[in-house]
PDB file of C-alpha atoms in Angstrom:
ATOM      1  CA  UNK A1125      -0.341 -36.348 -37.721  1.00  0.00           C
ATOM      2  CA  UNK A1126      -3.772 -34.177 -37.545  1.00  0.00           C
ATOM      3  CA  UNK A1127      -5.313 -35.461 -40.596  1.00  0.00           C
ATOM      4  CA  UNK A1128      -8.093 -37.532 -41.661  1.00  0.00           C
ATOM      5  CA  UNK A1129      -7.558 -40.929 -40.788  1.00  0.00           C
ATOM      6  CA  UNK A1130      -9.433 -44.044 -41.472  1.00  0.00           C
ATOM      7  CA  UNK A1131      -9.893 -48.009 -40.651  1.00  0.00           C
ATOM      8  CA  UNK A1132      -9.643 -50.184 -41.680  1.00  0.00           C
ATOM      9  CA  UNK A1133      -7.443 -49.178 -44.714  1.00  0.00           C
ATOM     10  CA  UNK A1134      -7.845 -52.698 -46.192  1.00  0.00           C
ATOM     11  CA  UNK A1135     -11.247 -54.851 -45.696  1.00  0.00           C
ATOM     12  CA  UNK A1136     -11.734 -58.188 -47.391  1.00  0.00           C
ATOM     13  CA  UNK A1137     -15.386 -59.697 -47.069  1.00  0.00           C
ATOM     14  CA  UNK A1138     -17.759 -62.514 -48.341  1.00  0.00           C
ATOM     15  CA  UNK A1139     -20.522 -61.388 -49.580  1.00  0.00           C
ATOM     16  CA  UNK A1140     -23.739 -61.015 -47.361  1.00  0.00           C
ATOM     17  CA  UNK A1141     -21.127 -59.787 -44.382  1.00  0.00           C
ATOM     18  CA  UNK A1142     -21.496 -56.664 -43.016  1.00  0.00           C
ATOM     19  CA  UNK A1143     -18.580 -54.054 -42.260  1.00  0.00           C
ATOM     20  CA  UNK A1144     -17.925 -51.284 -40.493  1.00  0.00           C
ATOM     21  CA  UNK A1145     -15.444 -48.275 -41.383  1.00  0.00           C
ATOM     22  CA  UNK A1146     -14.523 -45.515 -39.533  1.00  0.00           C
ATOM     23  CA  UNK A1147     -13.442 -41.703 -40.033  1.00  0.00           C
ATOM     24  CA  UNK A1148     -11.574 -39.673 -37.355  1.00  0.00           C
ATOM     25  CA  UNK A1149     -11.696 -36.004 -39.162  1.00  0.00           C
ATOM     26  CA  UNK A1150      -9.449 -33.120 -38.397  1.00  0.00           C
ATOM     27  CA  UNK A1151     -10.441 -31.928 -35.023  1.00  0.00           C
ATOM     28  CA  UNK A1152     -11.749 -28.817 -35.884  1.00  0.00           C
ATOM     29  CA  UNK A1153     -13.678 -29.707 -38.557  1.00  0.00           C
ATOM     30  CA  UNK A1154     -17.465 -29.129 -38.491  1.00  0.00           C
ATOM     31  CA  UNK A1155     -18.740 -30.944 -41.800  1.00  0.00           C
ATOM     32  CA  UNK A1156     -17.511 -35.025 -42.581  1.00  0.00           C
ATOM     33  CA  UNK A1157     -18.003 -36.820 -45.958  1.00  0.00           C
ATOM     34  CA  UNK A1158     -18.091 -39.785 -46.796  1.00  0.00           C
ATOM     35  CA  UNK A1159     -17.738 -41.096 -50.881  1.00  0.00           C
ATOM     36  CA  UNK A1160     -17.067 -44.060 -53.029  1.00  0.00           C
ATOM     37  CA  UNK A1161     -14.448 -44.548 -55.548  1.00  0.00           C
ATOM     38  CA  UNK A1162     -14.132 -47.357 -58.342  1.00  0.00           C
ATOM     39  CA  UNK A1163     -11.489 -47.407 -60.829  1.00  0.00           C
ATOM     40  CA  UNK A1164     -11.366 -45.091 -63.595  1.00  0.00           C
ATOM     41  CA  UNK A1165     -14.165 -42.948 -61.793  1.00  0.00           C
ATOM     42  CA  UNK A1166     -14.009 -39.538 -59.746  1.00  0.00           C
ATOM     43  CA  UNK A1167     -14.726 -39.827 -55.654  1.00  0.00           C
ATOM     44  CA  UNK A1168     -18.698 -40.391 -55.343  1.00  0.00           C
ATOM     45  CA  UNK A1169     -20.467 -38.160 -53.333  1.00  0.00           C
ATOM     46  CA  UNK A1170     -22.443 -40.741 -50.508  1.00  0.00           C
ATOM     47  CA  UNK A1171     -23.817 -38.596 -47.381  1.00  0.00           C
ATOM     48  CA  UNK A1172     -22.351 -36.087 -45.359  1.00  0.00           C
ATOM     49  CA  UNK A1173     -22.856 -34.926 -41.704  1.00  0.00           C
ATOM     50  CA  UNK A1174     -22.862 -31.080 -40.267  1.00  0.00           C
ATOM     51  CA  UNK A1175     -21.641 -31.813 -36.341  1.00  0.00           C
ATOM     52  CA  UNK A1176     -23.275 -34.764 -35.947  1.00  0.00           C
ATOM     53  CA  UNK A1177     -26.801 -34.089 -38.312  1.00  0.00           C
ATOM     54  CA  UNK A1178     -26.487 -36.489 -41.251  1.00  0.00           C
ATOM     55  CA  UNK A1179     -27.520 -33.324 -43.782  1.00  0.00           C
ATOM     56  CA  UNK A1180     -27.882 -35.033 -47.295  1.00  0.00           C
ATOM     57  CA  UNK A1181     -27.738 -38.893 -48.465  1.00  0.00           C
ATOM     58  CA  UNK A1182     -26.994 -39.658 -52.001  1.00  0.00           C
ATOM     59  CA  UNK A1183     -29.520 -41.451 -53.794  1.00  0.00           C
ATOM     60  CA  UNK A1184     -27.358 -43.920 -55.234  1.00  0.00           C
ATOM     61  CA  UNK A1185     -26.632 -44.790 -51.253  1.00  0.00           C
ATOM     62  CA  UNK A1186     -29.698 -48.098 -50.994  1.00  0.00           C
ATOM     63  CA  UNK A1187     -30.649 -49.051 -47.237  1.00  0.00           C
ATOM     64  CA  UNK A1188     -27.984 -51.445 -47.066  1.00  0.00           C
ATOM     65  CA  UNK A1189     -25.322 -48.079 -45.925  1.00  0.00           C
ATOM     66  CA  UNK A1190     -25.868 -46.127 -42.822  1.00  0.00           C
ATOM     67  CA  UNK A1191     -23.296 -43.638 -41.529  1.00  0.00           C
ATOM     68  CA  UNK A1192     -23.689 -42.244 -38.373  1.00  0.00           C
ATOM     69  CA  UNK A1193     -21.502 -39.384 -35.821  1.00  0.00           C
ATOM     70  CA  UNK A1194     -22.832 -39.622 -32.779  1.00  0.00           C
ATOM     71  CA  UNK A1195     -20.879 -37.164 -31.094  1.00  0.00           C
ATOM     72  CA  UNK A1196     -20.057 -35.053 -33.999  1.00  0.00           C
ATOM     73  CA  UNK A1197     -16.360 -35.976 -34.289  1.00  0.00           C
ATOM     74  CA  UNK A1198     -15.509 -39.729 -35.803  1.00  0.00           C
ATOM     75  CA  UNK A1199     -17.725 -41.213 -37.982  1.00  0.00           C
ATOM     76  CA  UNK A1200     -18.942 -44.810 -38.834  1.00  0.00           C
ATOM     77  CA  UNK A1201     -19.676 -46.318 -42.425  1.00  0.00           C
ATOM     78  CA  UNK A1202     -21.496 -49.628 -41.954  1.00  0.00           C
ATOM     79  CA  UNK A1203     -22.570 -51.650 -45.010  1.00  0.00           C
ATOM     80  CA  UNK A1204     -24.938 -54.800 -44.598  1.00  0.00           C
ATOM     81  CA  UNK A1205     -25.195 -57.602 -46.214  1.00  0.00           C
ATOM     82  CA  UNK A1206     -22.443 -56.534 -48.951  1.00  0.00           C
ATOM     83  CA  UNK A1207     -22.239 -57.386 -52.543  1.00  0.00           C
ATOM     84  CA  UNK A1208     -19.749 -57.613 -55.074  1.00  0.00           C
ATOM     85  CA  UNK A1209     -21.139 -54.482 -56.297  1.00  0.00           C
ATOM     86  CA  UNK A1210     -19.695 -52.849 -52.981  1.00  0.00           C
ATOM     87  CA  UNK A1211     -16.158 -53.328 -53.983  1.00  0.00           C
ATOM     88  CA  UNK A1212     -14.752 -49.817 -53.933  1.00  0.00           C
ATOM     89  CA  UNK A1213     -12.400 -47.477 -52.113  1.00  0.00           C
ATOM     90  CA  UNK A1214     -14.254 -45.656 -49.603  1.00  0.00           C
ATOM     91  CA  UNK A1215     -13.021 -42.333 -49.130  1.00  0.00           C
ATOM     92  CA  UNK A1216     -14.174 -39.884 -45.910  1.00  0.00           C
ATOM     93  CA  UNK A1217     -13.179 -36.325 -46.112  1.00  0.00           C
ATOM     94  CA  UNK A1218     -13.601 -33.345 -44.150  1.00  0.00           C
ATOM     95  CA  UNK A1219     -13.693 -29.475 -43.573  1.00  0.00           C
ATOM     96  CA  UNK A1220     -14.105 -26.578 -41.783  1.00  0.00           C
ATOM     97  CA  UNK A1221     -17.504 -25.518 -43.291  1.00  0.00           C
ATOM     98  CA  UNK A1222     -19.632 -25.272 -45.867  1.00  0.00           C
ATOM     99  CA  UNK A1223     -17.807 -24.941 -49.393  1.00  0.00           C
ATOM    100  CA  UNK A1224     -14.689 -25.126 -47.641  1.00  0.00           C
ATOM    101  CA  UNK A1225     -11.733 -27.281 -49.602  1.00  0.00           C
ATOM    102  CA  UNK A1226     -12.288 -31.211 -48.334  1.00  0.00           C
ATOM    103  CA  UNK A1227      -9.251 -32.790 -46.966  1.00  0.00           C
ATOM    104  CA  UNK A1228      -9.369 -36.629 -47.868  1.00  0.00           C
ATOM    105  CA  UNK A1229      -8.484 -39.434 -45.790  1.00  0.00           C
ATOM    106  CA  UNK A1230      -6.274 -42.736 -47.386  1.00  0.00           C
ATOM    107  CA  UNK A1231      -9.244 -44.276 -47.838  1.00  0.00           C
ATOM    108  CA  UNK A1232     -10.637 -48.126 -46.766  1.00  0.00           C
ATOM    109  CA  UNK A1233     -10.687 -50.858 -49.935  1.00  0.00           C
ATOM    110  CA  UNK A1234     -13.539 -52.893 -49.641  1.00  0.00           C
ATOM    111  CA  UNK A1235     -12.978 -56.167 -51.578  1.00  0.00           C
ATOM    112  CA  UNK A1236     -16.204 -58.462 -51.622  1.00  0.00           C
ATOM    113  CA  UNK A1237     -16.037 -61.809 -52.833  1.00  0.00           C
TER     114      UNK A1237
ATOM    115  CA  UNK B1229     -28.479 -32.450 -63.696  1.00  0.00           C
ATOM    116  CA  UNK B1230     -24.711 -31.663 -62.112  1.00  0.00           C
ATOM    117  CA  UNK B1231     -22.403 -32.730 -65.161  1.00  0.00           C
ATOM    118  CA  UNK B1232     -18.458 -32.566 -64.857  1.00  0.00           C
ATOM    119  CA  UNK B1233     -16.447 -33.258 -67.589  1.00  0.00           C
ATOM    120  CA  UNK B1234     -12.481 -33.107 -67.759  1.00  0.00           C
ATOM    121  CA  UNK B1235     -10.230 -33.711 -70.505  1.00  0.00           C
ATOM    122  CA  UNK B1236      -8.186 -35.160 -71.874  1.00  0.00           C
ATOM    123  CA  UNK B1237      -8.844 -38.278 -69.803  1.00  0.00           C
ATOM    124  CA  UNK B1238      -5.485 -39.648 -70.477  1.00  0.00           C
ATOM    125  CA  UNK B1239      -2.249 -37.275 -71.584  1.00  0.00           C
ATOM    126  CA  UNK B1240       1.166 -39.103 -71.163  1.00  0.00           C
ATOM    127  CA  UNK B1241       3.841 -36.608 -72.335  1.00  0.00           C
ATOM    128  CA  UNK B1242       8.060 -36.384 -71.137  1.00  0.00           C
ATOM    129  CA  UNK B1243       9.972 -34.308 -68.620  1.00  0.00           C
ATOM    130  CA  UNK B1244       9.488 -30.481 -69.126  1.00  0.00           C
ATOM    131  CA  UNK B1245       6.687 -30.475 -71.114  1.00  0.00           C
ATOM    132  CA  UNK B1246       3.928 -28.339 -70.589  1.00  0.00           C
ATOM    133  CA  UNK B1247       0.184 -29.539 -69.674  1.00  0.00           C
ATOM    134  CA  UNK B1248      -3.075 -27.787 -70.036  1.00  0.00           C
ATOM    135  CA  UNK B1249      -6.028 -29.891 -68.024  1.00  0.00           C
ATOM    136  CA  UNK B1250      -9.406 -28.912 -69.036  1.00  0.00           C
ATOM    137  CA  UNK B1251     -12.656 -28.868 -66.888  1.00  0.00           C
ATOM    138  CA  UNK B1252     -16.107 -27.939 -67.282  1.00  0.00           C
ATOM    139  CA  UNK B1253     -19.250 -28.173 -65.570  1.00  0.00           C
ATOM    140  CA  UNK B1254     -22.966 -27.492 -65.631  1.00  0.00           C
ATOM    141  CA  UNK B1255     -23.688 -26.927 -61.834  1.00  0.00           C
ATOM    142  CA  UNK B1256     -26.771 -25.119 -60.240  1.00  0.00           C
ATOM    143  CA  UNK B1257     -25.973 -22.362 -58.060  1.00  0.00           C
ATOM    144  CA  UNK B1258     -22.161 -22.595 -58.884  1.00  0.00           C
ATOM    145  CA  UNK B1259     -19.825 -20.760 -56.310  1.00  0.00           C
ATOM    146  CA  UNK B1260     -16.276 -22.384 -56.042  1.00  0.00           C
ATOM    147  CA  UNK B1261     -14.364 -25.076 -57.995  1.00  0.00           C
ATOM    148  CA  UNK B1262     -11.525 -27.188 -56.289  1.00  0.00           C
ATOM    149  CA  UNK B1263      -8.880 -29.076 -58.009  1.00  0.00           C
ATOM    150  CA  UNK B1264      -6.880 -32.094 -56.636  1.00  0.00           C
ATOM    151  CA  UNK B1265      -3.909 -34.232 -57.351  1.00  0.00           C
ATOM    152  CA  UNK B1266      -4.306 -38.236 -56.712  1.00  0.00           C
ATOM    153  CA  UNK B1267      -1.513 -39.925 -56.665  1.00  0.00           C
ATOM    154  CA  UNK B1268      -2.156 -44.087 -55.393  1.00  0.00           C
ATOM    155  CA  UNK B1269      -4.031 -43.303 -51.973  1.00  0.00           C
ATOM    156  CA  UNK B1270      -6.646 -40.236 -51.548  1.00  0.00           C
ATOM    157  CA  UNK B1271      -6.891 -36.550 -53.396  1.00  0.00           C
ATOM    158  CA  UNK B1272      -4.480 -33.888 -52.227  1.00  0.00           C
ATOM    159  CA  UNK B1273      -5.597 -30.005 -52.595  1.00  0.00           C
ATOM    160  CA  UNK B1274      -4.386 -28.182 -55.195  1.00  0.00           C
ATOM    161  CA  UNK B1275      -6.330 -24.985 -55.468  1.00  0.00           C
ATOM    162  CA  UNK B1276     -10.000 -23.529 -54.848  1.00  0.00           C
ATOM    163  CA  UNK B1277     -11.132 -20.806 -57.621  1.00  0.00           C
ATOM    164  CA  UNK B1278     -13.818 -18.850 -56.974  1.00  0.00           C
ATOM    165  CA  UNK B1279     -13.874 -15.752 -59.436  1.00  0.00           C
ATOM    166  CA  UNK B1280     -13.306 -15.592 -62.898  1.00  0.00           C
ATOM    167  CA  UNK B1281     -10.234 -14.747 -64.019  1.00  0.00           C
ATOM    168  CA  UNK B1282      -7.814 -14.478 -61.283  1.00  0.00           C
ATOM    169  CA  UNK B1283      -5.112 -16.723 -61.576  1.00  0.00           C
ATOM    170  CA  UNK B1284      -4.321 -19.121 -58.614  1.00  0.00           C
ATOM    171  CA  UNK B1285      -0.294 -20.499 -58.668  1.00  0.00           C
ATOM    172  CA  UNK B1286       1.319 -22.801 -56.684  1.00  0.00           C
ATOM    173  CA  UNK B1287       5.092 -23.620 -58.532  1.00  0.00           C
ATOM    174  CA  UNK B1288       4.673 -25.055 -61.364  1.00  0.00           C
ATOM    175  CA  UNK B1289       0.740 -25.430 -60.980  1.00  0.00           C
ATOM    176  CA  UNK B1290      -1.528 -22.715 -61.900  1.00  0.00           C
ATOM    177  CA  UNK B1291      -5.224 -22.560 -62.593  1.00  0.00           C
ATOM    178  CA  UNK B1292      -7.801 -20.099 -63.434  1.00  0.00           C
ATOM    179  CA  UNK B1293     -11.838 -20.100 -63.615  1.00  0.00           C
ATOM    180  CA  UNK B1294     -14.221 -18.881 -66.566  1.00  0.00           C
ATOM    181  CA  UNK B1295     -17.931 -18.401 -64.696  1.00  0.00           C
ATOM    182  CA  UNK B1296     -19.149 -17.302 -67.773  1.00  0.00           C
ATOM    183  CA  UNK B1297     -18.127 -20.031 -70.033  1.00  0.00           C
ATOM    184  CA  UNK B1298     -18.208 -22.189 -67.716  1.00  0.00           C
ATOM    185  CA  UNK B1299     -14.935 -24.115 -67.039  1.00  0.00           C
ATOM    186  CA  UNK B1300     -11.334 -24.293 -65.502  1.00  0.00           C
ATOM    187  CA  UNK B1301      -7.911 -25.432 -66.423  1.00  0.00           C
ATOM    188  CA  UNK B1302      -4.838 -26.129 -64.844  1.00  0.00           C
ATOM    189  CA  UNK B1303      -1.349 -25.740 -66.049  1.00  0.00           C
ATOM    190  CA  UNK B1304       1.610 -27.600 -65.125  1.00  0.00           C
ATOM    191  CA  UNK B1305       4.816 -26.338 -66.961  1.00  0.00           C
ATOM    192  CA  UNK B1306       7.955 -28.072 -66.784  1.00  0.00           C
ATOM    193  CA  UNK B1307       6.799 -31.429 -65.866  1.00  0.00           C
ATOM    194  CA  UNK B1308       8.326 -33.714 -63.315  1.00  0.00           C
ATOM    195  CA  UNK B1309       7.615 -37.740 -62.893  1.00  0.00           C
ATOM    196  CA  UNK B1310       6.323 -36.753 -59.687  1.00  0.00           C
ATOM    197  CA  UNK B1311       3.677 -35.270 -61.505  1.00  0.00           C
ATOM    198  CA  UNK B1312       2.140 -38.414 -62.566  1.00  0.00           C
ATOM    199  CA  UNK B1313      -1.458 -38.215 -61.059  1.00  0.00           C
ATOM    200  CA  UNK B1314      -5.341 -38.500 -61.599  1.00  0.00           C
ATOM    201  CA  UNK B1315      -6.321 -34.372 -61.451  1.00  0.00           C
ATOM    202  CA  UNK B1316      -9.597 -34.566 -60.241  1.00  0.00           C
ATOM    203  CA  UNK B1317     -12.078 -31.536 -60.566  1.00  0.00           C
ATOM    204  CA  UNK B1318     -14.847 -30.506 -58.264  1.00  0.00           C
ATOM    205  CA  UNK B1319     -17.103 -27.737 -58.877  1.00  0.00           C
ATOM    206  CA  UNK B1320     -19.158 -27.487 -56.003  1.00  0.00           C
ATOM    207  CA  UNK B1321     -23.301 -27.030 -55.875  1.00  0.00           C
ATOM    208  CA  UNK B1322     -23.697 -24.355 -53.279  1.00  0.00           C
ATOM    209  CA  UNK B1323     -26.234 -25.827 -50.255  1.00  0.00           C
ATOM    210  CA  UNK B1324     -25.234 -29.146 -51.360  1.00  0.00           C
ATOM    211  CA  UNK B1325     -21.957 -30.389 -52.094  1.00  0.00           C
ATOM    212  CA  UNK B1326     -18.647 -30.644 -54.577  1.00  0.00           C
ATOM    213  CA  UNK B1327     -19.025 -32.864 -57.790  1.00  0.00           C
ATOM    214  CA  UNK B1328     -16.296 -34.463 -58.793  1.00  0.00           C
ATOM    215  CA  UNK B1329     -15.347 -35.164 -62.569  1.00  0.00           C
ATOM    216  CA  UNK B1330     -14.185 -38.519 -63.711  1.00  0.00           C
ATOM    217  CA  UNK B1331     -10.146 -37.403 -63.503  1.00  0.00           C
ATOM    218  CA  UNK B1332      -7.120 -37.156 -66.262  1.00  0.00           C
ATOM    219  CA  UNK B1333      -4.793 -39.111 -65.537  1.00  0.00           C
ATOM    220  CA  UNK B1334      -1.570 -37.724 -66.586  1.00  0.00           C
ATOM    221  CA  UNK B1335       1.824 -39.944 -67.189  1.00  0.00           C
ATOM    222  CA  UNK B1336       5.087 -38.195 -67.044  1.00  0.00           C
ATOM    223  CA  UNK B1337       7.864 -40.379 -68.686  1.00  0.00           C
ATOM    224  CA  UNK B1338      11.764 -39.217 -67.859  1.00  0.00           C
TER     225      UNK B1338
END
């Protein structure tokens, strides 16, 4: 299978715990995103990387999320000190380039209690 | 502001109807719009449109874009339970990134 893959693909936390996710994109592909999804609600755009240059962060994204791609292929999501307010499906995508279609990954549920 | 708005938001019709899906946007610097299909885990690719007019088709599926009014829709004739789904529409903000609407989720009932 050469698509996006992600882990965990279920997290359960207590609140103030931090957690790490993780992206592994299609091989090829240059550009990595990384969004947020609650119920009821389209994917939310969070920060993206070109190679391994985080490019744009959302401003909705506080100082408690960093995302990093060190060697521009997988990616890490870490979230510190989480909330209940975290709680979401976190979604990484990627593509070939710039305004290329996004192929999504199965996503990681966060649950924070 | 980048503003998507589908609807309906909801649409639950029966095997072999026909569905129209509407989308518009207010995006700066517009150049493509994508359309997915989310079924319980993470949005599958339906189509990118990125000039008025032309009609994309996939089966049943077909879309076409309006630049000038400003919005999209996707068709899905003869329904099928498997085509129970969130649609999801993404205009994206050239230099910066896709947008993604809030979803219709459509209900197919046999």
């Amino acid at each position: 299978d050469t698509g996006v893959s992600q882990d965990p693909r279920h997290k359960i936390t207590k609140r103030g715990q931090n957690v790490t996710f993780r992206c592994d994109p299609i091989s090829e592909h240059n550009r990595l995103y990384w969004y947020r999804q609650t119920l009821g609600q389209g994917p939310e755009f969070l920060t993206y990387f070109q190679n391994e240059a985080q490019l744009e962060k959302s401003r909705l994204l506080s100082d408690r999320f960093s995302a990093e791609r060190p060697k521009g292929s997988f990616s890490t999501l870490e979230i510190q000190r989480t909330e209940q307010g975290d709680s979401a499906m976190y979604l990484c995508a990627s593509s070939l380039t710039s305004g290329d279609p996004q192929y999504f990954g199965p996503g990681t549920r966060l649950t924070v209690l | 502001e980048d503003k998507v708005v589908q609807s309906p938001l909801s649409l639950v019709v029966h095997e072999g109807d026909t569905v129209t899906l509407n989308c518009s946007y207010e995006v700066t610097n517009f150049r493509s719009l994508l359309w997915y299909k989310q079924e319980k885990k993470a949005p599958t690719f339906l189509f990118m449109l990125t000039s008025s007019g032309i009609e994309k088709k996939s089966g049943r599926l077909s879309s076409i874009l309006d630049k000038k009014e400003l919005f999209s829709i996707l068709n899905i004739t003869a329904t099928q339970t498997g085509d129970s789904a969130i649609y999801l529409c993404a205009p994206y903000n050239y230099g910066q990134n896709f947008v993604f609407g809030p979803g219709t989720r459509l209900s197919v009932l046999p």
